[in-house]
Short mmCIF file of the N, C-alpha and C atoms (twelve columns), coordinates in Angstrom:
data_MODEL
# 
_entry.id   MODEL 
# 
loop_
_atom_site.group_PDB 
_atom_site.id 
_atom_site.type_symbol 
_atom_site.label_atom_id 
_atom_site.label_alt_id 
_atom_site.label_comp_id 
_atom_site.label_asym_id 
_atom_site.label_seq_id 
_atom_site.Cartn_x 
_atom_site.Cartn_y 
_atom_site.Cartn_z 
_atom_site.pdbx_PDB_model_num 
ATOM 1   N N  . MET A 1  -1.834  1.268   -12.506 1 
ATOM 2   C CA . MET A 1  -1.231  1.917   -11.365 1 
ATOM 3   C C  . MET A 1  0.136   1.283   -11.143 1 
ATOM 4   N N  . GLU A 2  1.167   2.110   -11.197 1 
ATOM 5   C CA . GLU A 2  2.519   1.621   -10.994 1 
ATOM 6   C C  . GLU A 2  2.822   1.537   -9.508  1 
ATOM 7   N N  . LEU A 3  3.689   0.624   -9.157  1 
ATOM 8   C CA . LEU A 3  4.092   0.478   -7.765  1 
ATOM 9   C C  . LEU A 3  5.279   1.396   -7.514  1 
ATOM 10  N N  . GLU A 4  4.984   2.551   -6.948  1 
ATOM 11  C CA . GLU A 4  6.020   3.513   -6.607  1 
ATOM 12  C C  . GLU A 4  6.025   3.633   -5.093  1 
ATOM 13  N N  . MET A 5  7.097   3.182   -4.479  1 
ATOM 14  C CA . MET A 5  7.179   3.220   -3.023  1 
ATOM 15  C C  . MET A 5  8.500   3.846   -2.619  1 
ATOM 16  N N  . ALA A 6  8.463   4.569   -1.520  1 
ATOM 17  C CA . ALA A 6  9.690   5.112   -0.945  1 
ATOM 18  C C  . ALA A 6  10.547  3.949   -0.463  1 
ATOM 19  N N  . ALA A 7  11.841  4.182   -0.367  1 
ATOM 20  C CA . ALA A 7  12.769  3.118   0.008   1 
ATOM 21  C C  . ALA A 7  12.402  2.480   1.345   1 
ATOM 22  N N  . ASP A 8  12.010  3.281   2.344   1 
ATOM 23  C CA . ASP A 8  11.671  2.709   3.651   1 
ATOM 24  C C  . ASP A 8  10.389  1.899   3.594   1 
ATOM 25  N N  . GLU A 9  9.415   2.357   2.791   1 
ATOM 26  C CA . GLU A 9  8.169   1.597   2.633   1 
ATOM 27  C C  . GLU A 9  8.446   0.278   1.930   1 
ATOM 28  N N  . LEU A 10 9.266   0.337   0.887   1 
ATOM 29  C CA . LEU A 10 9.611   -0.857  0.128   1 
ATOM 30  C C  . LEU A 10 10.357  -1.849  1.007   1 
ATOM 31  N N  . LYS A 11 11.285  -1.361  1.815   1 
ATOM 32  C CA . LYS A 11 12.052  -2.232  2.699   1 
ATOM 33  C C  . LYS A 11 11.129  -2.955  3.673   1 
ATOM 34  N N  . SER A 12 10.167  -2.241  4.231   1 
ATOM 35  C CA . SER A 12 9.221   -2.834  5.175   1 
ATOM 36  C C  . SER A 12 8.403   -3.936  4.519   1 
ATOM 37  N N  . VAL A 13 7.892   -3.664  3.326   1 
ATOM 38  C CA . VAL A 13 7.084   -4.670  2.618   1 
ATOM 39  C C  . VAL A 13 7.943   -5.882  2.266   1 
ATOM 40  N N  . LEU A 14 9.150   -5.641  1.778   1 
ATOM 41  C CA . LEU A 14 10.033  -6.765  1.429   1 
ATOM 42  C C  . LEU A 14 10.391  -7.593  2.658   1 
ATOM 43  N N  . ASN A 15 10.602  -6.944  3.794   1 
ATOM 44  C CA . ASN A 15 10.885  -7.690  5.029   1 
ATOM 45  C C  . ASN A 15 9.707   -8.573  5.412   1 
ATOM 46  N N  . ARG A 16 8.501   -8.034  5.303   1 
ATOM 47  C CA . ARG A 16 7.308   -8.840  5.606   1 
ATOM 48  C C  . ARG A 16 7.223   -10.050 4.678   1 
ATOM 49  N N  . LEU A 17 7.478   -9.826  3.405   1 
ATOM 50  C CA . LEU A 17 7.386   -10.919 2.442   1 
ATOM 51  C C  . LEU A 17 8.477   -11.959 2.658   1 
ATOM 52  N N  . ARG A 18 9.664   -11.508 3.021   1 
ATOM 53  C CA . ARG A 18 10.743  -12.463 3.302   1 
ATOM 54  C C  . ARG A 18 10.431  -13.300 4.548   1 
ATOM 55  N N  . ARG A 19 9.850   -12.652 5.565   1 
ATOM 56  C CA . ARG A 19 9.435   -13.405 6.761   1 
ATOM 57  C C  . ARG A 19 8.384   -14.443 6.383   1 
ATOM 58  N N  . ALA A 20 7.436   -14.034 5.562   1 
ATOM 59  C CA . ALA A 20 6.384   -14.966 5.130   1 
ATOM 60  C C  . ALA A 20 7.001   -16.119 4.338   1 
ATOM 61  N N  . GLN A 21 7.971   -15.809 3.517   1 
ATOM 62  C CA . GLN A 21 8.659   -16.854 2.742   1 
ATOM 63  C C  . GLN A 21 9.311   -17.861 3.686   1 
ATOM 64  N N  . GLY A 22 9.954   -17.367 4.739   1 
ATOM 65  C CA . GLY A 22 10.570  -18.252 5.723   1 
ATOM 66  C C  . GLY A 22 9.530   -19.079 6.461   1 
ATOM 67  N N  . GLN A 23 8.401   -18.441 6.778   1 
ATOM 68  C CA . GLN A 23 7.326   -19.165 7.458   1 
ATOM 69  C C  . GLN A 23 6.781   -20.277 6.566   1 
ATOM 70  N N  . ILE A 24 6.638   -20.001 5.282   1 
ATOM 71  C CA . ILE A 24 6.127   -21.022 4.356   1 
ATOM 72  C C  . ILE A 24 7.095   -22.199 4.289   1 
ATOM 73  N N  . ALA A 25 8.397   -21.908 4.231   1 
ATOM 74  C CA . ALA A 25 9.387   -22.988 4.231   1 
ATOM 75  C C  . ALA A 25 9.260   -23.814 5.514   1 
ATOM 76  N N  . GLY A 26 9.031   -23.134 6.627   1 
ATOM 77  C CA . GLY A 26 8.848   -23.839 7.897   1 
ATOM 78  C C  . GLY A 26 7.601   -24.705 7.897   1 
ATOM 79  N N  . ILE A 27 6.545   -24.204 7.288   1 
ATOM 80  C CA . ILE A 27 5.298   -24.970 7.211   1 
ATOM 81  C C  . ILE A 27 5.494   -26.226 6.373   1 
ATOM 82  N N  . ILE A 28 6.190   -26.072 5.260   1 
ATOM 83  C CA . ILE A 28 6.469   -27.244 4.404   1 
ATOM 84  C C  . ILE A 28 7.242   -28.297 5.199   1 
ATOM 85  N N  . LYS A 29 8.247   -27.843 5.950   1 
ATOM 86  C CA . LYS A 29 9.044   -28.767 6.756   1 
ATOM 87  C C  . LYS A 29 8.178   -29.434 7.824   1 
ATOM 88  N N  . MET A 30 7.290   -28.661 8.443   1 
ATOM 89  C CA . MET A 30 6.397   -29.217 9.463   1 
ATOM 90  C C  . MET A 30 5.537   -30.334 8.876   1 
ATOM 91  N N  . ILE A 31 5.003   -30.094 7.689   1 
ATOM 92  C CA . ILE A 31 4.148   -31.105 7.048   1 
ATOM 93  C C  . ILE A 31 4.965   -32.339 6.699   1 
ATOM 94  N N  . GLU A 32 6.168   -32.118 6.156   1 
ATOM 95  C CA . GLU A 32 7.028   -33.258 5.806   1 
ATOM 96  C C  . GLU A 32 7.410   -34.081 7.038   1 
ATOM 97  N N  . GLU A 33 7.526   -33.419 8.185   1 
ATOM 98  C CA . GLU A 33 7.880   -34.113 9.423   1 
ATOM 99  C C  . GLU A 33 6.667   -34.705 10.128  1 
ATOM 100 N N  . GLY A 34 5.485   -34.462 9.583   1 
ATOM 101 C CA . GLY A 34 4.275   -35.017 10.187  1 
ATOM 102 C C  . GLY A 34 3.869   -34.322 11.471  1 
ATOM 103 N N  . ARG A 35 4.131   -33.033 11.568  1 
ATOM 104 C CA . ARG A 35 3.812   -32.274 12.782  1 
ATOM 105 C C  . ARG A 35 2.306   -32.189 12.990  1 
ATOM 106 N N  . ASP A 36 1.935   -31.830 14.185  1 
ATOM 107 C CA . ASP A 36 0.537   -31.719 14.593  1 
ATOM 108 C C  . ASP A 36 -0.228  -30.744 13.688  1 
ATOM 109 N N  . CYS A 37 -1.427  -31.138 13.319  1 
ATOM 110 C CA . CYS A 37 -2.279  -30.341 12.435  1 
ATOM 111 C C  . CYS A 37 -2.518  -28.940 13.014  1 
ATOM 112 N N  . GLU A 38 -2.758  -28.846 14.315  1 
ATOM 113 C CA . GLU A 38 -3.024  -27.554 14.948  1 
ATOM 114 C C  . GLU A 38 -1.832  -26.607 14.805  1 
ATOM 115 N N  . ASP A 39 -0.619  -27.150 14.954  1 
ATOM 116 C CA . ASP A 39 0.586   -26.326 14.802  1 
ATOM 117 C C  . ASP A 39 0.723   -25.819 13.367  1 
ATOM 118 N N  . VAL A 40 0.434   -26.685 12.412  1 
ATOM 119 C CA . VAL A 40 0.527   -26.300 10.999  1 
ATOM 120 C C  . VAL A 40 -0.488  -25.200 10.686  1 
ATOM 121 N N  . ILE A 41 -1.713  -25.377 11.139  1 
ATOM 122 C CA . ILE A 41 -2.766  -24.388 10.876  1 
ATOM 123 C C  . ILE A 41 -2.414  -23.054 11.527  1 
ATOM 124 N N  . THR A 42 -1.866  -23.091 12.726  1 
ATOM 125 C CA . THR A 42 -1.459  -21.857 13.414  1 
ATOM 126 C C  . THR A 42 -0.429  -21.105 12.581  1 
ATOM 127 N N  . GLN A 43 0.533   -21.831 12.037  1 
ATOM 128 C CA . GLN A 43 1.564   -21.191 11.206  1 
ATOM 129 C C  . GLN A 43 0.987   -20.699 9.873   1 
ATOM 130 N N  . LEU A 44 0.042   -21.444 9.308   1 
ATOM 131 C CA . LEU A 44 -0.617  -20.990 8.075   1 
ATOM 132 C C  . LEU A 44 -1.362  -19.680 8.311   1 
ATOM 133 N N  . ALA A 45 -2.035  -19.579 9.452   1 
ATOM 134 C CA . ALA A 45 -2.752  -18.344 9.782   1 
ATOM 135 C C  . ALA A 45 -1.776  -17.180 9.930   1 
ATOM 136 N N  . ALA A 46 -0.628  -17.437 10.544  1 
ATOM 137 C CA . ALA A 46 0.371   -16.381 10.729  1 
ATOM 138 C C  . ALA A 46 0.916   -15.893 9.392   1 
ATOM 139 N N  . VAL A 47 1.193   -16.797 8.491   1 
ATOM 140 C CA . VAL A 47 1.732   -16.387 7.184   1 
ATOM 141 C C  . VAL A 47 0.655   -15.665 6.377   1 
ATOM 142 N N  . SER A 48 -0.578  -16.077 6.537   1 
ATOM 143 C CA . SER A 48 -1.674  -15.406 5.843   1 
ATOM 144 C C  . SER A 48 -1.785  -13.950 6.312   1 
ATOM 145 N N  . ARG A 49 -1.680  -13.731 7.620   1 
ATOM 146 C CA . ARG A 49 -1.720  -12.362 8.157   1 
ATOM 147 C C  . ARG A 49 -0.541  -11.537 7.642   1 
ATOM 148 N N  . ALA A 50 0.632   -12.151 7.582   1 
ATOM 149 C CA . ALA A 50 1.822   -11.434 7.102   1 
ATOM 150 C C  . ALA A 50 1.643   -11.003 5.646   1 
ATOM 151 N N  . LEU A 51 1.088   -11.875 4.833   1 
ATOM 152 C CA . LEU A 51 0.845   -11.542 3.428   1 
ATOM 153 C C  . LEU A 51 -0.214  -10.452 3.301   1 
ATOM 154 N N  . ASP A 52 -1.262  -10.540 4.107   1 
ATOM 155 C CA . ASP A 52 -2.299  -9.503  4.094   1 
ATOM 156 C C  . ASP A 52 -1.708  -8.144  4.451   1 
ATOM 157 N N  . ARG A 53 -0.872  -8.119  5.481   1 
ATOM 158 C CA . ARG A 53 -0.268  -6.852  5.914   1 
ATOM 159 C C  . ARG A 53 0.615   -6.265  4.824   1 
ATOM 160 N N  . ALA A 54 1.346   -7.106  4.126   1 
ATOM 161 C CA . ALA A 54 2.169   -6.612  3.017   1 
ATOM 162 C C  . ALA A 54 1.273   -6.023  1.924   1 
ATOM 163 N N  . GLY A 55 0.184   -6.709  1.628   1 
ATOM 164 C CA . GLY A 55 -0.753  -6.205  0.619   1 
ATOM 165 C C  . GLY A 55 -1.389  -4.896  1.036   1 
ATOM 166 N N  . PHE A 56 -1.790  -4.796  2.291   1 
ATOM 167 C CA . PHE A 56 -2.396  -3.555  2.778   1 
ATOM 168 C C  . PHE A 56 -1.391  -2.407  2.743   1 
ATOM 169 N N  . ALA A 57 -0.125  -2.692  3.037   1 
ATOM 170 C CA . ALA A 57 0.902   -1.653  2.983   1 
ATOM 171 C C  . ALA A 57 1.053   -1.132  1.557   1 
ATOM 172 N N  . ILE A 58 1.001   -2.020  0.595   1 
ATOM 173 C CA . ILE A 58 1.109   -1.611  -0.807  1 
ATOM 174 C C  . ILE A 58 -0.105  -0.780  -1.206  1 
ATOM 175 N N  . ILE A 59 -1.292  -1.203  -0.788  1 
ATOM 176 C CA . ILE A 59 -2.504  -0.449  -1.106  1 
ATOM 177 C C  . ILE A 59 -2.471  0.923   -0.442  1 
ATOM 178 N N  . ALA A 60 -2.019  0.986   0.814   1 
ATOM 179 C CA . ALA A 60 -1.935  2.266   1.521   1 
ATOM 180 C C  . ALA A 60 -1.015  3.227   0.783   1 
ATOM 181 N N  . THR A 61 0.077   2.714   0.258   1 
ATOM 182 C CA . THR A 61 0.990   3.547   -0.522  1 
ATOM 183 C C  . THR A 61 0.289   4.070   -1.766  1 
ATOM 184 N N  . GLY A 62 -0.497  3.215   -2.397  1 
ATOM 185 C CA . GLY A 62 -1.274  3.647   -3.557  1 
ATOM 186 C C  . GLY A 62 -2.237  4.756   -3.200  1 
ATOM 187 N N  . LEU A 63 -2.874  4.633   -2.050  1 
ATOM 188 C CA . LEU A 63 -3.802  5.678   -1.595  1 
ATOM 189 C C  . LEU A 63 -3.070  6.998   -1.368  1 
ATOM 190 N N  . GLN A 64 -1.894  6.930   -0.773  1 
ATOM 191 C CA . GLN A 64 -1.116  8.142   -0.541  1 
ATOM 192 C C  . GLN A 64 -0.780  8.833   -1.861  1 
ATOM 193 N N  . HIS A 65 -0.387  8.039   -2.842  1 
ATOM 194 C CA . HIS A 65 -0.048  8.621   -4.140  1 
ATOM 195 C C  . HIS A 65 -1.274  9.235   -4.806  1 
ATOM 196 N N  . CYS A 66 -2.423  8.602   -4.641  1 
ATOM 197 C CA . CYS A 66 -3.654  9.145   -5.228  1 
ATOM 198 C C  . CYS A 66 -4.018  10.474  -4.584  1 
ATOM 199 N N  . MET A 67 -3.888  10.543  -3.254  1 
ATOM 200 C CA . MET A 67 -4.223  11.783  -2.566  1 
ATOM 201 C C  . MET A 67 -3.240  12.885  -2.934  1 
ATOM 202 N N  . ALA A 68 -1.985  12.522  -3.159  1 
ATOM 203 C CA . ALA A 68 -0.981  13.503  -3.538  1 
ATOM 204 C C  . ALA A 68 -1.248  14.048  -4.939  1 
ATOM 205 N N  . GLU A 69 -1.903  13.249  -5.755  1 
ATOM 206 C CA . GLU A 69 -2.222  13.653  -7.124  1 
ATOM 207 C C  . GLU A 69 -3.653  14.179  -7.180  1 
ATOM 208 N N  . GLY A 70 -4.030  14.994  -6.223  1 
ATOM 209 C CA . GLY A 70 -5.397  15.501  -6.098  1 
ATOM 210 C C  . GLY A 70 -5.863  16.328  -7.274  1 
ATOM 211 N N  . GLY A 71 -4.960  16.763  -8.125  1 
ATOM 212 C CA . GLY A 71 -5.349  17.603  -9.245  1 
ATOM 213 C C  . GLY A 71 -5.890  16.846  -10.440 1 
ATOM 214 N N  . GLN A 72 -6.013  15.546  -10.335 1 
ATOM 215 C CA . GLN A 72 -6.537  14.770  -11.462 1 
ATOM 216 C C  . GLN A 72 -7.986  15.142  -11.742 1 
ATOM 217 N N  . ALA A 73 -8.414  14.899  -12.939 1 
ATOM 218 C CA . ALA A 73 -9.821  15.098  -13.292 1 
ATOM 219 C C  . ALA A 73 -10.680 14.154  -12.453 1 
ATOM 220 N N  . ALA A 74 -11.911 14.547  -12.193 1 
ATOM 221 C CA . ALA A 74 -12.813 13.763  -11.349 1 
ATOM 222 C C  . ALA A 74 -12.965 12.337  -11.871 1 
ATOM 223 N N  . GLY A 75 -13.051 12.168  -13.165 1 
ATOM 224 C CA . GLY A 75 -13.202 10.828  -13.736 1 
ATOM 225 C C  . GLY A 75 -12.009 9.954   -13.425 1 
ATOM 226 N N  . GLY A 76 -10.812 10.532  -13.464 1 
ATOM 227 C CA . GLY A 76 -9.602  9.788   -13.136 1 
ATOM 228 C C  . GLY A 76 -9.568  9.387   -11.675 1 
ATOM 229 N N  . ARG A 77 -9.998  10.289  -10.797 1 
ATOM 230 C CA . ARG A 77 -10.052 9.971   -9.361  1 
ATOM 231 C C  . ARG A 77 -11.054 8.859   -9.100  1 
ATOM 232 N N  . ASP A 78 -12.201 8.930   -9.751  1 
ATOM 233 C CA . ASP A 78 -13.221 7.900   -9.551  1 
ATOM 234 C C  . ASP A 78 -12.725 6.536   -10.024 1 
ATOM 235 N N  . GLU A 79 -12.045 6.530   -11.149 1 
ATOM 236 C CA . GLU A 79 -11.510 5.271   -11.676 1 
ATOM 237 C C  . GLU A 79 -10.445 4.708   -10.724 1 
ATOM 238 N N  . MET A 80 -9.554  5.582   -10.259 1 
ATOM 239 C CA . MET A 80 -8.497  5.140   -9.346  1 
ATOM 240 C C  . MET A 80 -9.106  4.629   -8.040  1 
ATOM 241 N N  . ARG A 81 -10.120 5.319   -7.534  1 
ATOM 242 C CA . ARG A 81 -10.783 4.889   -6.302  1 
ATOM 243 C C  . ARG A 81 -11.379 3.504   -6.494  1 
ATOM 244 N N  . ALA A 82 -12.020 3.275   -7.625  1 
ATOM 245 C CA . ALA A 82 -12.628 1.973   -7.893  1 
ATOM 246 C C  . ALA A 82 -11.561 0.880   -7.966  1 
ATOM 247 N N  . ARG A 83 -10.446 1.192   -8.599  1 
ATOM 248 C CA . ARG A 83 -9.370  0.205   -8.703  1 
ATOM 249 C C  . ARG A 83 -8.780  -0.125  -7.342  1 
ATOM 250 N N  . LEU A 84 -8.549  0.914   -6.515  1 
ATOM 251 C CA . LEU A 84 -7.998  0.689   -5.184  1 
ATOM 252 C C  . LEU A 84 -8.985  -0.060  -4.293  1 
ATOM 253 N N  . GLU A 85 -10.264 0.264   -4.426  1 
ATOM 254 C CA . GLU A 85 -11.278 -0.445  -3.651  1 
ATOM 255 C C  . GLU A 85 -11.297 -1.919  -4.018  1 
ATOM 256 N N  . LYS A 86 -11.200 -2.207  -5.301  1 
ATOM 257 C CA . LYS A 86 -11.180 -3.597  -5.760  1 
ATOM 258 C C  . LYS A 86 -9.964  -4.326  -5.187  1 
ATOM 259 N N  . LEU A 87 -8.801  -3.661  -5.197  1 
ATOM 260 C CA . LEU A 87 -7.600  -4.280  -4.639  1 
ATOM 261 C C  . LEU A 87 -7.767  -4.531  -3.141  1 
ATOM 262 N N  . PHE A 88 -8.284  -3.536  -2.436  1 
ATOM 263 C CA . PHE A 88 -8.497  -3.667  -0.993  1 
ATOM 264 C C  . PHE A 88 -9.423  -4.838  -0.698  1 
ATOM 265 N N  . LEU A 89 -10.518 -4.926  -1.419  1 
ATOM 266 C CA . LEU A 89 -11.485 -5.996  -1.176  1 
ATOM 267 C C  . LEU A 89 -10.932 -7.375  -1.528  1 
ATOM 268 N N  . SER A 90 -9.976  -7.414  -2.443  1 
ATOM 269 C CA . SER A 90 -9.383  -8.709  -2.788  1 
ATOM 270 C C  . SER A 90 -8.590  -9.293  -1.613  1 
ATOM 271 N N  . LEU A 91 -8.170  -8.421  -0.672  1 
ATOM 272 C CA . LEU A 91 -7.463  -8.887  0.513   1 
ATOM 273 C C  . LEU A 91 -8.385  -9.112  1.703   1 
ATOM 274 N N  . ALA A 92 -9.603  -8.609  1.610   1 
ATOM 275 C CA . ALA A 92 -10.524 -8.700  2.749   1 
ATOM 276 C C  . ALA A 92 -11.108 -10.095 2.886   1 
# 
């Protein structure tokens, strides 16, 4: 399955990933500075959610493309559904 996303969808996912990248840099700095464990864990949870949301956005785009290609043979749809389900569950 190729990653084909509209420009606005791609921009949204890239923005989420860039924010997560910044959060990770902040977490590294927090650890290096010896910041409170609770603060570090809170930021780790936030970056984890941001990454999950980016992944779900990519999967949702895949679902849209699958539905748009409704004319595929049943076997192809079943295979694609299984692949998308596996991807979805990998984020759950």
